[in-house]
Coordinates of C-alpha atoms in Angstrom, one line a residue:
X1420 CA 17.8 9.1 -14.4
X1421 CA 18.6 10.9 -11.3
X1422 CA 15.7 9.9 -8.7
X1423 CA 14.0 11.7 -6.7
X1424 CA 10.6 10.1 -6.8
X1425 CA 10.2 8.9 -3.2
X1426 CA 10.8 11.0 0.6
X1427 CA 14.5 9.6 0.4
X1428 CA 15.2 12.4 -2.1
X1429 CA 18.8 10.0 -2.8
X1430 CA 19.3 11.5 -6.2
X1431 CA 20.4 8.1 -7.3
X1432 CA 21.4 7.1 -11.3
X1433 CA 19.3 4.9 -11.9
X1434 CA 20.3 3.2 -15.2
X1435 CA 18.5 0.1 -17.1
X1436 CA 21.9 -1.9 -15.2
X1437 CA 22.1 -0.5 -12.1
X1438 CA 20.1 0.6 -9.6
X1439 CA 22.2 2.4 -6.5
X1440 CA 19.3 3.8 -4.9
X1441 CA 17.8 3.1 -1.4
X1442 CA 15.1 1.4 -3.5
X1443 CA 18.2 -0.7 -5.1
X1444 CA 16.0 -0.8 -8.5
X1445 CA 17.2 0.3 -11.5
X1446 CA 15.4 2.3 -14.1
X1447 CA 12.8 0.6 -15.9
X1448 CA 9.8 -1.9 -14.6
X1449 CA 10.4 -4.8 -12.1
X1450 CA 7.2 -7.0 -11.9
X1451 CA 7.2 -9.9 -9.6
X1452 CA 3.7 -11.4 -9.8
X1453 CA 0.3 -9.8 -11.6
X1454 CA -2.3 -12.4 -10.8
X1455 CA -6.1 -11.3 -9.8
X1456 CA -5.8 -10.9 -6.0
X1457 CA -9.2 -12.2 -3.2
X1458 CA -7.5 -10.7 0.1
X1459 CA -7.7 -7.0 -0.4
X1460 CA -10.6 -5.1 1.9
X1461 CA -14.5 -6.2 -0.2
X1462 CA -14.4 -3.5 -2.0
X1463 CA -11.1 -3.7 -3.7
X1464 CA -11.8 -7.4 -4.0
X1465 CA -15.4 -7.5 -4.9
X1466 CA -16.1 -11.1 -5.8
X1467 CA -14.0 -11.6 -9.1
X1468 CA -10.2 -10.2 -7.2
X1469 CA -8.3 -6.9 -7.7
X1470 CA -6.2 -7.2 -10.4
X1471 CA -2.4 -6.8 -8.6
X1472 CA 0.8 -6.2 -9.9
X1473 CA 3.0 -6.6 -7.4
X1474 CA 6.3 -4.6 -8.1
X1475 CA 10.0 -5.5 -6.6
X1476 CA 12.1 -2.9 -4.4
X1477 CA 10.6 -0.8 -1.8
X1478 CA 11.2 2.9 -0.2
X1479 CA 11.0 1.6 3.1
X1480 CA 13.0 -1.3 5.1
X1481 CA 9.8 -2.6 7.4
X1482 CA 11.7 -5.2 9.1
X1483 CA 8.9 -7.3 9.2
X1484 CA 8.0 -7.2 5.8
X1485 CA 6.1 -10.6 4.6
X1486 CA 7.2 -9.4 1.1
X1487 CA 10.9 -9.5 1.6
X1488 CA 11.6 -11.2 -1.5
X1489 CA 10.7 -8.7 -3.7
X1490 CA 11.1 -5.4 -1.6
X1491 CA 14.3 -6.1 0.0
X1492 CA 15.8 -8.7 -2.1
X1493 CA 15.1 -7.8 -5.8
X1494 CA 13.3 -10.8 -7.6
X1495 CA 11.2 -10.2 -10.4
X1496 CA 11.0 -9.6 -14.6
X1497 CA 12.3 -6.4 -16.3
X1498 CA 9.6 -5.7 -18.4
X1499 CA 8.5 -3.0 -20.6
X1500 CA 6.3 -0.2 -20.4
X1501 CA 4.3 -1.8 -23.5
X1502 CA 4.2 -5.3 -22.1
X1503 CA 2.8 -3.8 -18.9
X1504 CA -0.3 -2.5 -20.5
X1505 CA -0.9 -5.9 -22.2
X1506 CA -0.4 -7.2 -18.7
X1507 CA -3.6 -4.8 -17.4
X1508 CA -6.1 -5.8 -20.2
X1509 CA -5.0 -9.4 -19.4
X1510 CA -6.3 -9.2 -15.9
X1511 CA -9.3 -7.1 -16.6
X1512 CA -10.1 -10.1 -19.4
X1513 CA -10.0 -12.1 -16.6
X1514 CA -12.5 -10.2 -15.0
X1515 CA -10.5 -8.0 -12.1
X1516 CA -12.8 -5.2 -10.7
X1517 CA -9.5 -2.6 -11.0
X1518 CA -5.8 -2.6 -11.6
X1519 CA -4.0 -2.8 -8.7
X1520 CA -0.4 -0.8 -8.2
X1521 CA 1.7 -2.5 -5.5
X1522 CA 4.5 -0.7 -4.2
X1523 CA 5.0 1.0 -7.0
X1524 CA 6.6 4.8 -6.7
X1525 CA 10.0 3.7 -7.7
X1526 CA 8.8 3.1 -11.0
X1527 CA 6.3 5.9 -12.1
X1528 CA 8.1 7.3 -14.7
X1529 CA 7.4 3.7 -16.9
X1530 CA 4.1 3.5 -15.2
X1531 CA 2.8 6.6 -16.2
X1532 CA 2.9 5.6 -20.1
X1533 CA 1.0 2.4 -19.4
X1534 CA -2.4 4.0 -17.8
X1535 CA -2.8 5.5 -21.2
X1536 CA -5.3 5.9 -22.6
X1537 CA -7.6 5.8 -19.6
X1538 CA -8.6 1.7 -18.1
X1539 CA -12.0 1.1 -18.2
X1540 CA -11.5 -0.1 -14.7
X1541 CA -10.6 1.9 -11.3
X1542 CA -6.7 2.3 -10.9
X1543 CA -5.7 1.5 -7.3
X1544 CA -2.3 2.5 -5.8
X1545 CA -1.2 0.1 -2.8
X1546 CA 1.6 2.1 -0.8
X1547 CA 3.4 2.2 2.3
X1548 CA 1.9 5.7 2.7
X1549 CA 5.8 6.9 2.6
X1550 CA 4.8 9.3 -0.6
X1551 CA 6.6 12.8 -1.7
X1552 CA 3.1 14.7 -2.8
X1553 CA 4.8 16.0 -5.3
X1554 CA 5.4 13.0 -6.8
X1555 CA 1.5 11.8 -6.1
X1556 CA 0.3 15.0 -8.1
X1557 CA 1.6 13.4 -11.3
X1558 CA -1.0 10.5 -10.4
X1559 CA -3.7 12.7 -10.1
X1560 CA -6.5 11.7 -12.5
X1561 CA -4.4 8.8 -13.3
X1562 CA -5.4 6.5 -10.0
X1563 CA -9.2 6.4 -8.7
X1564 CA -8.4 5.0 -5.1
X1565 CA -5.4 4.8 -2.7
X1566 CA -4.7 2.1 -0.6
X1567 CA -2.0 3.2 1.3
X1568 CA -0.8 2.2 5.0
X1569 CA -0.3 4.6 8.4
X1570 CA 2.1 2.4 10.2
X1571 CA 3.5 4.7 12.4
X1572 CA 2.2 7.6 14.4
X1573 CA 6.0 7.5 16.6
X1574 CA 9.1 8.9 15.0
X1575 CA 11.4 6.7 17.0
X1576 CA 9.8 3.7 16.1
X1577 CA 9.4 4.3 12.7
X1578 CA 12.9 4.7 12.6
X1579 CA 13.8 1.4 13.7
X1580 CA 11.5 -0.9 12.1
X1581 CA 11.0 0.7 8.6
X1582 CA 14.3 3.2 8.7
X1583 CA 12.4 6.3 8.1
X1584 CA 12.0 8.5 11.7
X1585 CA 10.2 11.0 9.1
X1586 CA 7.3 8.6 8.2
X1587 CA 4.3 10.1 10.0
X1588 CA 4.7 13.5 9.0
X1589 CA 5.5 13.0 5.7
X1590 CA 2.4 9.9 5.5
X1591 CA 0.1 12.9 7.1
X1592 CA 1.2 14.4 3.9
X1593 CA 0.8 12.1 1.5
X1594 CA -2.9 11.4 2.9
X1595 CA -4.4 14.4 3.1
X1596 CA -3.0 15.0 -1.1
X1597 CA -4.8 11.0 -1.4
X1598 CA -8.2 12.5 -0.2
X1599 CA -7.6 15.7 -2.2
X1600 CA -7.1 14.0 -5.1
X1601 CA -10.1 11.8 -5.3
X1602 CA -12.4 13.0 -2.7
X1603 CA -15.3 10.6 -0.5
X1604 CA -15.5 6.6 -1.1
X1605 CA -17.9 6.3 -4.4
X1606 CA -19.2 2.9 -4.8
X1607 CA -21.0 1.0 -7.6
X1608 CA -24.2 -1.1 -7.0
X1609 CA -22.3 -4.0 -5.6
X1610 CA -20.7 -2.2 -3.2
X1611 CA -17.4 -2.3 -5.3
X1612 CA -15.4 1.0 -4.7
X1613 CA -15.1 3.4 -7.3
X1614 CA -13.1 6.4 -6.1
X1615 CA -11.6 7.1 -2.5
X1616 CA -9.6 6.3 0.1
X1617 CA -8.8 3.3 2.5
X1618 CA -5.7 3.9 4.9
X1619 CA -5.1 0.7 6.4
X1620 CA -2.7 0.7 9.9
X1621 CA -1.1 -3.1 11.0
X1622 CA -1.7 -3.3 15.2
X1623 CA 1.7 -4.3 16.0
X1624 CA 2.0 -6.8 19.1
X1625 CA 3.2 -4.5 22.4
X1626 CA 2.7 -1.2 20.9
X1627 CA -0.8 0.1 21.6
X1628 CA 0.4 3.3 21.7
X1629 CA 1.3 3.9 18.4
X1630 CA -2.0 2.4 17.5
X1631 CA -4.1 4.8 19.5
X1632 CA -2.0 8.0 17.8
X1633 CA -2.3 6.7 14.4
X1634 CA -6.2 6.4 15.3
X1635 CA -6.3 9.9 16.6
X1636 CA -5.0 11.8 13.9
X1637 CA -7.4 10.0 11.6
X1638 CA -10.3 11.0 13.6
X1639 CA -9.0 14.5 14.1
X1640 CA -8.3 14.9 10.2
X1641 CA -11.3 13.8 8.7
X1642 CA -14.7 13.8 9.1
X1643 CA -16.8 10.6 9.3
X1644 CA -17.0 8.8 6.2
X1645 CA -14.2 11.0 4.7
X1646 CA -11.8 8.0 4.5
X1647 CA -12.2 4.2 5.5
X1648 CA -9.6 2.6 7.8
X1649 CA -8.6 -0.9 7.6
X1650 CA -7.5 -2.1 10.8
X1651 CA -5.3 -5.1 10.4
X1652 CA -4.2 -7.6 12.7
X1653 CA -2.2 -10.6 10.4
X1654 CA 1.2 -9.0 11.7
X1655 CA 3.6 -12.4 11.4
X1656 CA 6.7 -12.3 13.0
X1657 CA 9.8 -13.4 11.0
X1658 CA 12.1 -15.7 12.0
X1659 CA 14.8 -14.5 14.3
X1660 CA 12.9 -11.6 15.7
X1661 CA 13.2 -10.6 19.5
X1662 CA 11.5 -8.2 21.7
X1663 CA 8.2 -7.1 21.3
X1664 CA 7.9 -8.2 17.6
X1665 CA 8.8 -12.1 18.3
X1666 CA 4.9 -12.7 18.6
X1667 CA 2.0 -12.4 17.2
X1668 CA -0.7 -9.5 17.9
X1669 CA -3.2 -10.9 20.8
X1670 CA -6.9 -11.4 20.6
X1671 CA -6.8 -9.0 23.4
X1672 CA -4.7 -6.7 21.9
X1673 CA -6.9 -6.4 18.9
X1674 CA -10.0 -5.8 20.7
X1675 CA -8.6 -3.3 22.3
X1676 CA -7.7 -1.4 18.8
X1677 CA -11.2 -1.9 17.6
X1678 CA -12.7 -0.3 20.5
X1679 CA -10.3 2.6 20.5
X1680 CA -10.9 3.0 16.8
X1681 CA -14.7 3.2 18.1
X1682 CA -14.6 5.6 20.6
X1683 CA -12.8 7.7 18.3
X1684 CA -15.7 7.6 16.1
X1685 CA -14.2 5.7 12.9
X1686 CA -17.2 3.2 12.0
X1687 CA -17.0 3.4 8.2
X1688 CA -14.3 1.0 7.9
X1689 CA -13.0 -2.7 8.3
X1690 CA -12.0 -5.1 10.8
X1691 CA -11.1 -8.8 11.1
X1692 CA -12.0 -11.6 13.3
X1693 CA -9.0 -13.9 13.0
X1694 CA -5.7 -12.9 14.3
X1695 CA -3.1 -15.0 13.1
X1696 CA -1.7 -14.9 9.5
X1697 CA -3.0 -16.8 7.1
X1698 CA -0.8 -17.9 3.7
X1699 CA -3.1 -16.6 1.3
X1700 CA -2.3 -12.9 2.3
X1701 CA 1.5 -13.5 0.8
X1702 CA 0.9 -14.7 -3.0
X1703 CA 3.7 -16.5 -4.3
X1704 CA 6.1 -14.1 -6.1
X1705 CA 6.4 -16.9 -8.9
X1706 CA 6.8 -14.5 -11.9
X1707 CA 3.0 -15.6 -12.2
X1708 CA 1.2 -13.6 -14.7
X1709 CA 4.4 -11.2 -16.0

């Protein structure tokens, strides 16, 4: 295939061989783990896990990426579109509240098949928020929530950690289709979400900033209760880092994103009281499950 699923627009030939792309994957479905996941926001997760299928290759090149193993480096299973479907009844038997998507634009095309007929649970799509909307109308009725991330509200600096100086305008995008698509969070009676949207933005240590402009465009974009926002703070530095990214996010530094995200007038979402990393955000990309 020649691919233009993702904001790259690389045309790439993809083939079931080779995969030349900025995503590097070739045609077909990489899985890397599909396990029932606890350490999504408490509505994805509920009490039983979201059921997650983590996929390999990425759009984007965060260089901070926990999940380098998969996005950047490749490892997973080549499986089919068939075996995939087996591979969403086998979490929901398990009891996952939804089927989670994990990075998964690259592949739509083998997706696609696999959500039919319809789940008899909520589809979630976990993304970097880097989405043609184009290629997101071809989800629509398809996936019931959106998950994805506002990392970057600066051109510059989206540019230099993720390689994409495009990424806010095109997220903005991609959002604004997310909410048109499935409309205000619906939740069932145990507070287990249904249908919506939950953009989620990583504070990143030294660049308030960019926090404060992701914040405002969400406050200027929708009205209260439109969206949730998830505002993160587990940023882990890799190894080797320098400058500004070399450390972890402060207590202080988190604070002051919550009461930014405050006085902006975003209470319908979610924050966290620890702020260090903690393992069980990373599963182990094991094959488990695939």
């Amino acid at each position: 295939m020649t691919c233009t699923l993702c904001p790259r627009l690389c045309a790439a030939e993809r083939t079931p061989a080779r995969g030349d792309g900025y995503c590097r994957m070739p045609a077909g479905l990489r899985v890397a783990r599909a396990a029932l996941h606890q350490w999504e926001e408490p509505p994805i997760s509920g009490t039983r896990g979201a059921g997650a299928v983590f996929f390999s290759g990425c759009t984007l090149r965060c260089c901070y990426c926990q999940n380098g193993r998969i996005s950047a480096g490749g490892q997973g299973k080549d499986i089919t579109p068939r075996r995939l479907r087996e591979i969403f009844d086998e979490l929901i038997a398990q009891g996952a509240h939804n089927i989670e998507l994990v990075t998964a634009t690259h592949f739509l095309p083998w997706i696609l098949p696999a959500l039919e007929p319809r789940l008899p649970v909520p589809v979630v799509y976990n993304c970097g928020g880097y989405e043609r909307v184009e290629t997101l109308r071809a989800l629509e009725g398809r996936v019931d929530i959106y998950l994805p991330d506002l990392k970057y509200a600066d051109g510059a600096l989206a540019g230099a950690l993720s390689g994409a100086p495009d990424y806010f305008p095109v997220a903005c995008d991609a959002i604004r289709e997310m909410f048109r698509q499935t409309g205000r969070p619906v939740y069932d009676e145990n507070g287990v979400m249904q249908r919506g949207v939950i953009v989620r933005h990583l504070v990143l240590p030294g660049y308030p900033d960019n926090t404060r402009r992701v914040l405002d465009w969400l406050s200027e974009t929708f009205a209260p209760g439109d969206v949730v926002v998830s505002l993160m703070s587990q940023y882990t530095p890799p190894a080797g880092m320098t400058g500004r990214l070399a450390r972890r996010v402060t207590a202080a530094e988190y604070r002051a994103a919550v009461a930014y995200m405050r006085a902006c007038g975003i209470t319908d979402g979610f924050v966290q009281e620890r702020t260090s990393a903690e393992e069980a955000y990373t599963p182990a990309f094991d094959g488990t499950g695939v």
